[in-house]
Amino acid sequence: MPEISIIIPCRNEAANLPLLLDEIGAAMAGRDFEVIVVNDGSTDETASVLAVQAVLRPFPLRHLRHEKSAGQSLSVRSGAWAARGDIVATIDGDGQNDPKYIPVLVDALRQAGPDFGVAQGERLKRRDSKIKQLASRFANWLRKAILHDETRDTGCGLKAIHTGILRKLPFFDGTHRFVPALVIQEGYRVVHCDVVDRSRRHGKSNYGIFDRGLQGVLDLAGVWWLRRRRRRMPKTEEIRHG
């Protein structure tokens, strides 16, 4: 069984996947890992590209396919329930996230200790358009002000999280933007790691600004309500007698 499951949610990223897999293989050299690509209803050559890549790669490459697009968060959910590793690392399929930070996040999570549930990447030198950067900054400011999750950039696709904790989180279309707050709700802490963003190599974003607009505000209200109404989960241990 692999120790680490790397989940790549993607939609129409056939041109980006081979190089991304090259980089993951190099970054994870010497580690026990698997890669799970969640094909979120792609209409390009993603399926055929993955069929070829699965034969070429020296590491396990698994292909999960959604019949129709369900969004990034539910793609992560599909990968989480298929994962065989104790730790899940997530990375976007467009190549903007650099895989060299995956071992950094995994090691930071392990070294942080049992009180920490997730290592969250926080992007430096954003490569998105100015309007996306401004929208993201406002969303992050609003989220921090309401949820107090102390995270500068929850939208970063680079995360490492204990698989059992990830499976406990409520999943909805937008969960990936609230992982730190939801992990805190489960009684764990968050460790943060700076990562450097890159430009997309091919294609265009499939999960854009308007996905984060009004829907993001509604999601924020929902998470706020959830945290108000659901008490933080206590840590439980069984006391054995005799």
PDB file of C-alpha atoms in Angstrom:
ATOM      1  CA  MET A   1       0.000   0.000   0.000  1.00  0.00           C
ATOM      2  CA  PRO A   2       1.406   3.441  -0.886  1.00  0.00           C
ATOM      3  CA  GLU A   3       2.071   5.935   1.898  1.00  0.00           C
ATOM      4  CA  ILE A   4       0.938   8.949  -0.127  1.00  0.00           C
ATOM      5  CA  SER A   5      -1.926   9.334  -2.588  1.00  0.00           C
ATOM      6  CA  ILE A   6      -1.589  12.310  -4.936  1.00  0.00           C
ATOM      7  CA  ILE A   7      -4.970  13.417  -6.275  1.00  0.00           C
ATOM      8  CA  ILE A   8      -5.179  15.467  -9.471  1.00  0.00           C
ATOM      9  CA  PRO A   9      -8.683  16.785 -10.219  1.00  0.00           C
ATOM     10  CA  CYS A  10      -8.787  17.815 -13.865  1.00  0.00           C
ATOM     11  CA  ARG A  11     -11.110  18.660 -16.725  1.00  0.00           C
ATOM     12  CA  ASN A  12      -9.790  18.903 -20.282  1.00  0.00           C
ATOM     13  CA  GLU A  13      -6.116  18.989 -19.268  1.00  0.00           C
ATOM     14  CA  ALA A  14      -4.812  16.326 -21.679  1.00  0.00           C
ATOM     15  CA  ALA A  15      -2.014  18.600 -22.922  1.00  0.00           C
ATOM     16  CA  ASN A  16      -0.790  19.377 -19.398  1.00  0.00           C
ATOM     17  CA  LEU A  17      -0.892  15.918 -17.818  1.00  0.00           C
ATOM     18  CA  PRO A  18       2.227  14.209 -19.299  1.00  0.00           C
ATOM     19  CA  LEU A  19       4.638  16.922 -18.170  1.00  0.00           C
ATOM     20  CA  LEU A  20       2.891  17.223 -14.812  1.00  0.00           C
ATOM     21  CA  LEU A  21       3.328  13.475 -14.290  1.00  0.00           C
ATOM     22  CA  ASP A  22       7.006  13.794 -15.261  1.00  0.00           C
ATOM     23  CA  GLU A  23       7.445  16.450 -12.586  1.00  0.00           C
ATOM     24  CA  ILE A  24       5.582  14.445  -9.952  1.00  0.00           C
ATOM     25  CA  GLY A  25       7.779  11.414 -10.631  1.00  0.00           C
ATOM     26  CA  ALA A  26      10.915  13.524 -10.214  1.00  0.00           C
ATOM     27  CA  ALA A  27       9.683  15.296  -7.080  1.00  0.00           C
ATOM     28  CA  MET A  28       8.577  12.067  -5.383  1.00  0.00           C
ATOM     29  CA  ALA A  29      11.641   9.972  -6.250  1.00  0.00           C
ATOM     30  CA  GLY A  30      12.428   7.544  -3.433  1.00  0.00           C
ATOM     31  CA  ARG A  31       8.966   7.815  -1.882  1.00  0.00           C
ATOM     32  CA  ASP A  32       6.113   5.328  -1.854  1.00  0.00           C
ATOM     33  CA  PHE A  33       3.184   6.970  -3.631  1.00  0.00           C
ATOM     34  CA  GLU A  34       0.356   6.604  -6.112  1.00  0.00           C
ATOM     35  CA  VAL A  35      -1.252   9.144  -8.422  1.00  0.00           C
ATOM     36  CA  ILE A  36      -5.028   9.314  -8.844  1.00  0.00           C
ATOM     37  CA  VAL A  37      -6.222  11.448 -11.735  1.00  0.00           C
ATOM     38  CA  VAL A  38      -9.918  12.315 -11.407  1.00  0.00           C
ATOM     39  CA  ASN A  39     -11.142  12.989 -14.932  1.00  0.00           C
ATOM     40  CA  ASP A  40     -14.048  15.353 -14.267  1.00  0.00           C
ATOM     41  CA  GLY A  41     -16.159  14.779 -17.364  1.00  0.00           C
ATOM     42  CA  SER A  42     -13.417  15.775 -19.815  1.00  0.00           C
ATOM     43  CA  THR A  43     -14.326  16.061 -23.496  1.00  0.00           C
ATOM     44  CA  ASP A  44     -10.741  16.181 -24.796  1.00  0.00           C
ATOM     45  CA  GLU A  45      -8.155  13.376 -25.078  1.00  0.00           C
ATOM     46  CA  THR A  46      -7.642  12.995 -21.327  1.00  0.00           C
ATOM     47  CA  ALA A  47      -8.789   9.355 -21.274  1.00  0.00           C
ATOM     48  CA  SER A  48      -6.479   8.225 -24.078  1.00  0.00           C
ATOM     49  CA  VAL A  49      -3.550  10.201 -22.663  1.00  0.00           C
ATOM     50  CA  LEU A  50      -3.981   8.516 -19.285  1.00  0.00           C
ATOM     51  CA  ALA A  51      -4.214   5.073 -20.906  1.00  0.00           C
ATOM     52  CA  VAL A  52      -0.774   5.628 -22.444  1.00  0.00           C
ATOM     53  CA  GLN A  53       0.704   7.234 -19.335  1.00  0.00           C
ATOM     54  CA  ALA A  54      -0.432   4.386 -17.072  1.00  0.00           C
ATOM     55  CA  VAL A  55       1.728   1.981 -19.078  1.00  0.00           C
ATOM     56  CA  LEU A  56       4.758   4.276 -19.151  1.00  0.00           C
ATOM     57  CA  ARG A  57       4.928   5.308 -15.502  1.00  0.00           C
ATOM     58  CA  PRO A  58       6.949   3.373 -12.897  1.00  0.00           C
ATOM     59  CA  PHE A  59       4.488   4.428 -10.180  1.00  0.00           C
ATOM     60  CA  PRO A  60       0.808   3.455  -9.866  1.00  0.00           C
ATOM     61  CA  LEU A  61      -1.317   5.794 -11.996  1.00  0.00           C
ATOM     62  CA  ARG A  62      -5.049   5.401 -11.490  1.00  0.00           C
ATOM     63  CA  HIS A  63      -7.791   6.986 -13.592  1.00  0.00           C
ATOM     64  CA  LEU A  64     -11.171   7.830 -12.067  1.00  0.00           C
ATOM     65  CA  ARG A  65     -13.726   9.209 -14.492  1.00  0.00           C
ATOM     66  CA  HIS A  66     -16.840  11.265 -13.746  1.00  0.00           C
ATOM     67  CA  GLU A  67     -19.544  10.683 -16.333  1.00  0.00           C
ATOM     68  CA  LYS A  68     -20.188  14.427 -16.287  1.00  0.00           C
ATOM     69  CA  SER A  69     -18.404  17.333 -14.656  1.00  0.00           C
ATOM     70  CA  ALA A  70     -19.071  17.635 -10.921  1.00  0.00           C
ATOM     71  CA  GLY A  71     -16.507  20.304 -10.038  1.00  0.00           C
ATOM     72  CA  GLN A  72     -13.142  20.395  -8.326  1.00  0.00           C
ATOM     73  CA  SER A  73     -14.278  19.695  -4.766  1.00  0.00           C
ATOM     74  CA  LEU A  74     -16.301  16.604  -5.632  1.00  0.00           C
ATOM     75  CA  SER A  75     -13.409  15.391  -7.775  1.00  0.00           C
ATOM     76  CA  VAL A  76     -11.199  15.576  -4.690  1.00  0.00           C
ATOM     77  CA  ARG A  77     -13.880  13.652  -2.795  1.00  0.00           C
ATOM     78  CA  SER A  78     -13.860  10.852  -5.383  1.00  0.00           C
ATOM     79  CA  GLY A  79     -10.086  10.653  -5.110  1.00  0.00           C
ATOM     80  CA  ALA A  80     -10.167  10.708  -1.308  1.00  0.00           C
ATOM     81  CA  TRP A  81     -12.420   7.669  -1.091  1.00  0.00           C
ATOM     82  CA  ALA A  82     -10.297   5.779  -3.619  1.00  0.00           C
ATOM     83  CA  ALA A  83      -6.982   6.721  -1.953  1.00  0.00           C
ATOM     84  CA  ARG A  84      -4.884   3.946  -0.432  1.00  0.00           C
ATOM     85  CA  GLY A  85      -2.296   6.201   1.232  1.00  0.00           C
ATOM     86  CA  ASP A  86      -2.462   7.514   4.790  1.00  0.00           C
ATOM     87  CA  ILE A  87      -1.833  11.028   3.484  1.00  0.00           C
ATOM     88  CA  VAL A  88      -3.529  12.660   0.510  1.00  0.00           C
ATOM     89  CA  ALA A  89      -1.754  15.400  -1.416  1.00  0.00           C
ATOM     90  CA  THR A  90      -3.785  17.450  -3.886  1.00  0.00           C
ATOM     91  CA  ILE A  91      -2.513  19.382  -6.883  1.00  0.00           C
ATOM     92  CA  ASP A  92      -4.325  21.096  -9.764  1.00  0.00           C
ATOM     93  CA  GLY A  93      -4.114  19.506 -13.198  1.00  0.00           C
ATOM     94  CA  ASP A  94      -3.287  22.673 -15.124  1.00  0.00           C
ATOM     95  CA  GLY A  95       0.412  22.779 -14.254  1.00  0.00           C
ATOM     96  CA  GLN A  96       0.261  26.040 -12.292  1.00  0.00           C
ATOM     97  CA  ASN A  97       1.069  24.199  -9.058  1.00  0.00           C
ATOM     98  CA  ASP A  98       4.689  23.004  -8.896  1.00  0.00           C
ATOM     99  CA  PRO A  99       4.921  19.343  -7.771  1.00  0.00           C
ATOM    100  CA  LYS A 100       8.228  19.996  -6.005  1.00  0.00           C
ATOM    101  CA  TYR A 101       6.166  21.339  -3.116  1.00  0.00           C
ATOM    102  CA  ILE A 102       4.282  18.071  -2.573  1.00  0.00           C
ATOM    103  CA  PRO A 103       7.072  16.479  -0.463  1.00  0.00           C
ATOM    104  CA  VAL A 104       7.503  19.810   1.351  1.00  0.00           C
ATOM    105  CA  LEU A 105       3.841  19.784   2.384  1.00  0.00           C
ATOM    106  CA  VAL A 106       3.842  16.083   3.288  1.00  0.00           C
ATOM    107  CA  ASP A 107       6.948  16.459   5.454  1.00  0.00           C
ATOM    108  CA  ALA A 108       5.580  19.601   7.113  1.00  0.00           C
ATOM    109  CA  LEU A 109       2.377  17.760   8.017  1.00  0.00           C
ATOM    110  CA  ARG A 110       4.242  14.790   9.448  1.00  0.00           C
ATOM    111  CA  GLN A 111       6.662  16.945  11.422  1.00  0.00           C
ATOM    112  CA  ALA A 112       3.895  19.143  12.820  1.00  0.00           C
ATOM    113  CA  GLY A 113       2.569  16.263  14.891  1.00  0.00           C
ATOM    114  CA  PRO A 114      -0.806  14.679  15.625  1.00  0.00           C
ATOM    115  CA  ASP A 115      -2.547  17.952  16.474  1.00  0.00           C
ATOM    116  CA  PHE A 116      -2.277  19.106  12.857  1.00  0.00           C
ATOM    117  CA  GLY A 117      -4.659  17.861  10.180  1.00  0.00           C
ATOM    118  CA  VAL A 118      -3.579  19.650   6.995  1.00  0.00           C
ATOM    119  CA  ALA A 119      -0.601  21.403   5.432  1.00  0.00           C
ATOM    120  CA  GLN A 120      -1.983  24.202   3.261  1.00  0.00           C
ATOM    121  CA  GLY A 121      -0.006  25.763   0.427  1.00  0.00           C
ATOM    122  CA  GLU A 122      -0.107  29.563   0.184  1.00  0.00           C
ATOM    123  CA  ARG A 123       0.843  31.014  -3.191  1.00  0.00           C
ATOM    124  CA  LEU A 124       3.496  33.630  -3.753  1.00  0.00           C
ATOM    125  CA  LYS A 125       4.000  35.481  -7.047  1.00  0.00           C
ATOM    126  CA  ARG A 126       0.534  34.704  -8.397  1.00  0.00           C
ATOM    127  CA  ARG A 127       0.439  34.143 -12.172  1.00  0.00           C
ATOM    128  CA  ASP A 128      -3.309  34.623 -12.617  1.00  0.00           C
ATOM    129  CA  SER A 129      -4.768  37.675 -14.341  1.00  0.00           C
ATOM    130  CA  LYS A 130      -5.086  40.827 -12.253  1.00  0.00           C
ATOM    131  CA  ILE A 131      -8.846  40.511 -12.019  1.00  0.00           C
ATOM    132  CA  LYS A 132      -8.505  36.933 -10.716  1.00  0.00           C
ATOM    133  CA  GLN A 133      -5.890  38.036  -8.195  1.00  0.00           C
ATOM    134  CA  LEU A 134      -8.096  40.876  -6.940  1.00  0.00           C
ATOM    135  CA  ALA A 135     -11.138  38.594  -6.709  1.00  0.00           C
ATOM    136  CA  SER A 136      -9.085  36.007  -4.828  1.00  0.00           C
ATOM    137  CA  ARG A 137      -7.666  38.577  -2.400  1.00  0.00           C
ATOM    138  CA  PHE A 138     -11.128  39.913  -1.600  1.00  0.00           C
ATOM    139  CA  ALA A 139     -12.529  36.394  -1.147  1.00  0.00           C
ATOM    140  CA  ASN A 140      -9.667  35.417   1.155  1.00  0.00           C
ATOM    141  CA  TRP A 141     -10.057  38.619   3.202  1.00  0.00           C
ATOM    142  CA  LEU A 142     -13.795  38.058   3.594  1.00  0.00           C
ATOM    143  CA  ARG A 143     -13.326  34.401   4.491  1.00  0.00           C
ATOM    144  CA  LYS A 144     -10.685  35.139   7.135  1.00  0.00           C
ATOM    145  CA  ALA A 145     -12.824  37.883   8.629  1.00  0.00           C
ATOM    146  CA  ILE A 146     -15.806  35.555   9.017  1.00  0.00           C
ATOM    147  CA  LEU A 147     -14.245  32.132   9.657  1.00  0.00           C
ATOM    148  CA  HIS A 148     -10.993  33.155  11.395  1.00  0.00           C
ATOM    149  CA  ASP A 149      -9.104  30.275   9.816  1.00  0.00           C
ATOM    150  CA  GLU A 150      -5.810  32.238   9.751  1.00  0.00           C
ATOM    151  CA  THR A 151      -5.078  31.126   6.184  1.00  0.00           C
ATOM    152  CA  ARG A 152      -3.977  33.608   3.541  1.00  0.00           C
ATOM    153  CA  ASP A 153      -4.812  31.514   0.472  1.00  0.00           C
ATOM    154  CA  THR A 154      -7.217  28.599   0.816  1.00  0.00           C
ATOM    155  CA  GLY A 155      -7.773  28.445  -2.956  1.00  0.00           C
ATOM    156  CA  CYS A 156      -4.305  26.994  -3.560  1.00  0.00           C
ATOM    157  CA  GLY A 157      -4.619  23.479  -4.951  1.00  0.00           C
ATOM    158  CA  LEU A 158      -1.500  22.265  -3.125  1.00  0.00           C
ATOM    159  CA  LYS A 159      -2.466  20.605   0.153  1.00  0.00           C
ATOM    160  CA  ALA A 160      -1.436  17.588   2.217  1.00  0.00           C
ATOM    161  CA  ILE A 161      -4.035  16.154   4.576  1.00  0.00           C
ATOM    162  CA  HIS A 162      -4.493  12.957   6.523  1.00  0.00           C
ATOM    163  CA  THR A 163      -6.799  10.735   4.495  1.00  0.00           C
ATOM    164  CA  GLY A 164      -9.058   9.892   7.421  1.00  0.00           C
ATOM    165  CA  ILE A 165      -9.602  13.574   8.192  1.00  0.00           C
ATOM    166  CA  LEU A 166     -10.298  14.457   4.556  1.00  0.00           C
ATOM    167  CA  ARG A 167     -12.994  11.793   4.371  1.00  0.00           C
ATOM    168  CA  LYS A 168     -14.745  13.274   7.416  1.00  0.00           C
ATOM    169  CA  LEU A 169     -15.179  16.715   5.871  1.00  0.00           C
ATOM    170  CA  PRO A 170     -18.559  17.738   4.448  1.00  0.00           C
ATOM    171  CA  PHE A 171     -18.292  17.855   0.664  1.00  0.00           C
ATOM    172  CA  PHE A 172     -20.095  20.383  -1.492  1.00  0.00           C
ATOM    173  CA  ASP A 173     -19.231  22.346  -4.623  1.00  0.00           C
ATOM    174  CA  GLY A 174     -16.612  24.588  -3.033  1.00  0.00           C
ATOM    175  CA  THR A 175     -15.219  22.495  -0.173  1.00  0.00           C
ATOM    176  CA  HIS A 176     -11.655  22.855  -1.476  1.00  0.00           C
ATOM    177  CA  ARG A 177     -11.741  26.594  -0.680  1.00  0.00           C
ATOM    178  CA  PHE A 178     -12.659  25.986   2.980  1.00  0.00           C
ATOM    179  CA  VAL A 179     -10.471  23.023   3.952  1.00  0.00           C
ATOM    180  CA  PRO A 180      -8.544  24.833   6.748  1.00  0.00           C
ATOM    181  CA  ALA A 181     -11.753  26.033   8.438  1.00  0.00           C
ATOM    182  CA  LEU A 182     -13.351  22.601   8.141  1.00  0.00           C
ATOM    183  CA  VAL A 183     -10.241  20.867   9.490  1.00  0.00           C
ATOM    184  CA  ILE A 184     -10.199  23.266  12.463  1.00  0.00           C
ATOM    185  CA  GLN A 185     -13.844  22.379  13.034  1.00  0.00           C
ATOM    186  CA  GLU A 186     -12.780  18.736  13.372  1.00  0.00           C
ATOM    187  CA  GLY A 187     -10.446  19.713  16.205  1.00  0.00           C
ATOM    188  CA  TYR A 188      -7.131  19.905  14.322  1.00  0.00           C
ATOM    189  CA  ARG A 189      -4.701  22.687  13.483  1.00  0.00           C
ATOM    190  CA  VAL A 190      -3.291  23.899  10.170  1.00  0.00           C
ATOM    191  CA  VAL A 191       0.345  24.270   9.119  1.00  0.00           C
ATOM    192  CA  HIS A 192       1.080  26.699   6.264  1.00  0.00           C
ATOM    193  CA  CYS A 193       3.767  26.458   3.585  1.00  0.00           C
ATOM    194  CA  ASP A 194       4.654  29.104   1.020  1.00  0.00           C
ATOM    195  CA  VAL A 195       4.665  27.867  -2.589  1.00  0.00           C
ATOM    196  CA  VAL A 196       5.483  29.663  -5.838  1.00  0.00           C
ATOM    197  CA  ASP A 197       2.794  29.788  -8.504  1.00  0.00           C
ATOM    198  CA  ARG A 198       3.474  29.237 -12.225  1.00  0.00           C
ATOM    199  CA  SER A 199       1.762  30.158 -15.462  1.00  0.00           C
ATOM    200  CA  ARG A 200      -0.567  27.692 -17.138  1.00  0.00           C
ATOM    201  CA  ARG A 201       1.183  25.949 -20.040  1.00  0.00           C
ATOM    202  CA  HIS A 202      -1.774  24.887 -22.204  1.00  0.00           C
ATOM    203  CA  GLY A 203      -5.486  25.567 -22.441  1.00  0.00           C
ATOM    204  CA  LYS A 204      -7.613  27.770 -20.241  1.00  0.00           C
ATOM    205  CA  SER A 205      -9.064  27.558 -16.760  1.00  0.00           C
ATOM    206  CA  ASN A 206     -12.100  25.306 -16.401  1.00  0.00           C
ATOM    207  CA  TYR A 207     -13.010  26.553 -12.928  1.00  0.00           C
ATOM    208  CA  GLY A 208     -13.075  30.353 -13.294  1.00  0.00           C
ATOM    209  CA  ILE A 209     -13.937  33.602 -11.570  1.00  0.00           C
ATOM    210  CA  PHE A 210     -17.688  33.259 -11.862  1.00  0.00           C
ATOM    211  CA  ASP A 211     -17.516  29.889 -10.094  1.00  0.00           C
ATOM    212  CA  ARG A 212     -16.120  31.848  -7.119  1.00  0.00           C
ATOM    213  CA  GLY A 213     -18.523  34.797  -7.192  1.00  0.00           C
ATOM    214  CA  LEU A 214     -22.045  34.583  -5.814  1.00  0.00           C
ATOM    215  CA  GLN A 215     -21.679  30.849  -5.265  1.00  0.00           C
ATOM    216  CA  GLY A 216     -18.595  31.479  -3.143  1.00  0.00           C
ATOM    217  CA  VAL A 217     -20.520  33.929  -0.957  1.00  0.00           C
ATOM    218  CA  LEU A 218     -23.306  31.386  -0.479  1.00  0.00           C
ATOM    219  CA  ASP A 219     -20.741  28.703   0.374  1.00  0.00           C
ATOM    220  CA  LEU A 220     -19.126  31.024   2.909  1.00  0.00           C
ATOM    221  CA  ALA A 221     -22.488  31.610   4.577  1.00  0.00           C
ATOM    222  CA  GLY A 222     -23.075  27.862   4.649  1.00  0.00           C
ATOM    223  CA  VAL A 223     -19.710  27.106   6.252  1.00  0.00           C
ATOM    224  CA  TRP A 224     -20.274  29.890   8.788  1.00  0.00           C
ATOM    225  CA  TRP A 225     -23.651  28.327   9.689  1.00  0.00           C
ATOM    226  CA  LEU A 226     -22.096  24.868   9.907  1.00  0.00           C
ATOM    227  CA  ARG A 227     -19.418  26.053  12.284  1.00  0.00           C
ATOM    228  CA  ARG A 228     -21.981  27.896  14.423  1.00  0.00           C
ATOM    229  CA  ARG A 229     -24.334  24.913  14.658  1.00  0.00           C
ATOM    230  CA  ARG A 230     -21.895  22.018  14.795  1.00  0.00           C
ATOM    231  CA  ARG A 231     -19.730  21.777  17.866  1.00  0.00           C
ATOM    232  CA  ARG A 232     -16.041  21.129  17.407  1.00  0.00           C
ATOM    233  CA  MET A 233     -15.471  17.387  17.423  1.00  0.00           C
ATOM    234  CA  PRO A 234     -13.742  16.158  20.602  1.00  0.00           C
ATOM    235  CA  LYS A 235     -10.808  13.801  20.432  1.00  0.00           C
ATOM    236  CA  THR A 236     -11.962  10.395  21.595  1.00  0.00           C
ATOM    237  CA  GLU A 237      -9.992   7.512  23.060  1.00  0.00           C
ATOM    238  CA  GLU A 238     -11.110   4.186  24.404  1.00  0.00           C
ATOM    239  CA  ILE A 239     -10.134   3.482  28.023  1.00  0.00           C
ATOM    240  CA  ARG A 240      -9.465  -0.213  28.477  1.00  0.00           C
ATOM    241  CA  HIS A 241      -9.865  -1.809  31.909  1.00  0.00           C
ATOM    242  CA  GLY A 242      -8.373  -5.118  32.891  1.00  0.00           C
TER     243      GLY A 242
END
